[in-house]
Short mmCIF file of C-alpha atoms in Angstrom, two decimals:
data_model
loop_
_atom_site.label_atom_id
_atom_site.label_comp_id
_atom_site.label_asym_id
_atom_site.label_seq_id
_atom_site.Cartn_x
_atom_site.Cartn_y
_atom_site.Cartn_z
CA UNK A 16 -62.87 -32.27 32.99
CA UNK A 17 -60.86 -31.01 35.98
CA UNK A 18 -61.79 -29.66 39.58
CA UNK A 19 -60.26 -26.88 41.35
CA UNK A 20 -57.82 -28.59 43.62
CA UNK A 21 -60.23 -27.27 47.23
CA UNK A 22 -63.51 -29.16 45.32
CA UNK A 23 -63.10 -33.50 45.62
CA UNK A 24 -62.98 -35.33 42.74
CA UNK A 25 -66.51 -37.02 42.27
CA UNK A 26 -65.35 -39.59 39.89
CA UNK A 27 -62.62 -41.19 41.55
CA UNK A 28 -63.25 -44.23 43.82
CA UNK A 29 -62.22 -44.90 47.09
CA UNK A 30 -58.69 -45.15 47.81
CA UNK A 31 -57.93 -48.90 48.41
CA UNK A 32 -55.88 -49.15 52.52
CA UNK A 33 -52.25 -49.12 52.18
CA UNK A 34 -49.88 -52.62 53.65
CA UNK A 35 -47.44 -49.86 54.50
CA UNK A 36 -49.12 -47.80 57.43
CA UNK A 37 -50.29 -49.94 59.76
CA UNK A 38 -51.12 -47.09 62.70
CA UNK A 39 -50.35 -43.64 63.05
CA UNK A 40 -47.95 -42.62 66.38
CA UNK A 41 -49.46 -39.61 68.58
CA UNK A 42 -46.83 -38.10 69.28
CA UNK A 43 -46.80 -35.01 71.47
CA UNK A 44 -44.81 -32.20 69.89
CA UNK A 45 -43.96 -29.85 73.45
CA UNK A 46 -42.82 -33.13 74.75
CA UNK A 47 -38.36 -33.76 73.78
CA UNK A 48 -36.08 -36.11 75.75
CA UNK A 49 -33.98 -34.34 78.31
CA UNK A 50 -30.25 -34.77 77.98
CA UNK A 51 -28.33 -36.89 80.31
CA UNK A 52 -26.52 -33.60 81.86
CA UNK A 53 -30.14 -32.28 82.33
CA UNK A 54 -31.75 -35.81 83.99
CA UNK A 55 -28.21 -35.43 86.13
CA UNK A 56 -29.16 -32.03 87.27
CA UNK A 57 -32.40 -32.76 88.38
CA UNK A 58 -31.21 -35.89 90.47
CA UNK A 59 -28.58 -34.01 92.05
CA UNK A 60 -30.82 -30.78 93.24
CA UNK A 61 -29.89 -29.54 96.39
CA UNK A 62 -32.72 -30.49 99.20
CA UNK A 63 -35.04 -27.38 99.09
CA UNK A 64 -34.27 -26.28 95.65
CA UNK A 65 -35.80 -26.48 92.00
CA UNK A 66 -34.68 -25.72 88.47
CA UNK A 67 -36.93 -24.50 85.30
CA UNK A 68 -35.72 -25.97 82.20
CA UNK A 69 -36.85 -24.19 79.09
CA UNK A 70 -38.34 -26.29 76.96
CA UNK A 71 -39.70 -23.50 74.53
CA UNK A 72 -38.62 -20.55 73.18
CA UNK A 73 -35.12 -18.54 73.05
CA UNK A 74 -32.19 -19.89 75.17
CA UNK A 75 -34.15 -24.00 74.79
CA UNK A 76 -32.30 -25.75 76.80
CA UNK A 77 -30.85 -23.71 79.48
CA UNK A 78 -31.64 -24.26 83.22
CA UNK A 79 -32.39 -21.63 85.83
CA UNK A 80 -31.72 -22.95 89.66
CA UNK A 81 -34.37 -21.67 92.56
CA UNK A 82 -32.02 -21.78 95.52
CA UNK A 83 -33.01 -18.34 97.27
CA UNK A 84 -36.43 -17.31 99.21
CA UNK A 85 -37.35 -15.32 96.76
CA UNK A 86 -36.43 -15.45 92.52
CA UNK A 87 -37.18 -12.82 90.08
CA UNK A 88 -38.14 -13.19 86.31
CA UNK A 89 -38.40 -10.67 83.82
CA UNK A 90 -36.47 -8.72 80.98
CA UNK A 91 -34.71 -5.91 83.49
CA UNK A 92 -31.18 -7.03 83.53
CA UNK A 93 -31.30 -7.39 87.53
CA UNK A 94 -34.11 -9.76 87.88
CA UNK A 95 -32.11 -12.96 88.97
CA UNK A 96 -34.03 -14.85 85.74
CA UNK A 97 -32.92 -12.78 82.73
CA UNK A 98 -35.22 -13.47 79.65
CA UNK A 99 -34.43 -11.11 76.91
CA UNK A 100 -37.25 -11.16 75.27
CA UNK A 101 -40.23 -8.55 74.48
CA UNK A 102 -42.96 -10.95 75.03
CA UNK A 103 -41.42 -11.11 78.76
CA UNK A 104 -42.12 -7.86 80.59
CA UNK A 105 -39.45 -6.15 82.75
CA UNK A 106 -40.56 -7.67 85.65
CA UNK A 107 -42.81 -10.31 85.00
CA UNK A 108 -42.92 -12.86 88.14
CA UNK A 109 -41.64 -14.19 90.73
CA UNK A 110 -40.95 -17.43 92.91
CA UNK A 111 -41.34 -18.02 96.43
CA UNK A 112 -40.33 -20.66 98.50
CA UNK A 113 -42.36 -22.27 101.19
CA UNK A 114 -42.55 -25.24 102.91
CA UNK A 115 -44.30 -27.11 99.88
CA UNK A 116 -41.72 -26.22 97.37
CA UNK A 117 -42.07 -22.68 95.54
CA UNK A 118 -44.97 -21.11 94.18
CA UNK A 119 -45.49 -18.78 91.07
CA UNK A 120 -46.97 -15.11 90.60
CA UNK A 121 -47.76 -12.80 88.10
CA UNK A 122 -46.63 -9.40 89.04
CA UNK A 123 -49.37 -7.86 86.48
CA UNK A 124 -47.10 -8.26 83.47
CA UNK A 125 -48.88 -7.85 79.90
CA UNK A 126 -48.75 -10.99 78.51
CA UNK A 127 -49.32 -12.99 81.73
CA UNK A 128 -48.29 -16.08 83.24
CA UNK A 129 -49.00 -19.59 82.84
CA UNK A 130 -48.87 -22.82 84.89
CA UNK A 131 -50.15 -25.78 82.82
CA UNK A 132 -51.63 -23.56 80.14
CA UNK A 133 -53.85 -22.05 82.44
CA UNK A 134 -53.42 -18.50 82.80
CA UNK A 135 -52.94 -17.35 86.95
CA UNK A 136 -54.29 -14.33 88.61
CA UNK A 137 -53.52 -15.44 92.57
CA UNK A 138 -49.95 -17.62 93.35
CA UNK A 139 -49.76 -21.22 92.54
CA UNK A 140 -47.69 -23.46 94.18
CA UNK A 141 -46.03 -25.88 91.63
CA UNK A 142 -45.53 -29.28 91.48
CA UNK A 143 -42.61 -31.52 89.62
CA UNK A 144 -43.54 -31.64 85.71
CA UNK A 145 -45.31 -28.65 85.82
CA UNK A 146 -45.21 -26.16 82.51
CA UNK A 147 -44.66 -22.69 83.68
CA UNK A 148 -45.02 -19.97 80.66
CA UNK A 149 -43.38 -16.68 80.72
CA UNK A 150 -44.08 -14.63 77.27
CA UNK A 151 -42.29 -16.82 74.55
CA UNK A 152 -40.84 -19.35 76.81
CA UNK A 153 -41.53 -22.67 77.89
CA UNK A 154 -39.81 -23.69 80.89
CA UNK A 155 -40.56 -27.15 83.06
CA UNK A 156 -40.07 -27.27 86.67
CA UNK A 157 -38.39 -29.39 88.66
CA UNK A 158 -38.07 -29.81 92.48
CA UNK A 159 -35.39 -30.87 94.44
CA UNK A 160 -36.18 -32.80 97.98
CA UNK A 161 -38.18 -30.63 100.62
CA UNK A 162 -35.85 -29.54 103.14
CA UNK A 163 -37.68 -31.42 105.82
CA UNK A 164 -37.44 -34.85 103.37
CA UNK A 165 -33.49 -34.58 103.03
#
């Protein structure tokens, strides 16, 4: 007789352990090597600057330099971070710089922003590694030497 393929199979025995798979690798799928032009970049940013590598989303792979006081994000075409995409509202965020490096906020856009999968409601300063989220992108942020450091 045969069972629906969602109901086990009551008859058959255990399935006798396999010589080939010895362990199974975690692996951690938002996680890719960076390409030697991007680890390059990062080493050589300028002493009070930062760059957002998108991990995630449309445009993976391109890099956005912080260099100015002040950065804008969003989908108008004259925020100074262009991301064409409807998920990202017209003027989504921004990034300040301050002594400790720069610092996130959510200018009350739709679909929010994100530091480390936590979604913010204040400014967050960020620190090297960490996953910022605007709409459908992914992008990881990296800091350059404080000014004061150089």
């Amino acid at each position: 007789m045969s069972t629906p393929d969602h109901e086990p199979d009551e008859t058959a025995g255990p399935v006798p352990p396999s010589d080939d798979t010895t362990h199974i690798p975690i692996l951690d799928a938002d996680t890719e090597e960076m390409s030697a032009s991007d680890v390059s970049a990062v080493e050589n940013l300028p002493a009070g600057s930062a760059m957002l590598l998108v991990q995630r989303g449309p445009d993976s792979g391109a890099r956005f330099l912080l260099d100015s006081d002040v950065v804008t994000v969003g989908r108008h075409p004259d925020s100074d971070i262009f991301l064409d995409d409807i998920s990202v509202s017209r003027r989504h965020a921004t990034f300040t710089r301050s002594e400790a490096g720069y610092a996130i906020a959510d200018l009350g856009s739709l679909n929010g922003s994100y530091v480390n999968r936590d979604r913010i409601d204040s400014e967050v300063t960020l620190a090297g590694g960490d996953e910022v989220q605007i709409g459908k992108y992914r992008l990881i942020y990296f800091a350059g030497a404080l000014k004061d450091q150089a």
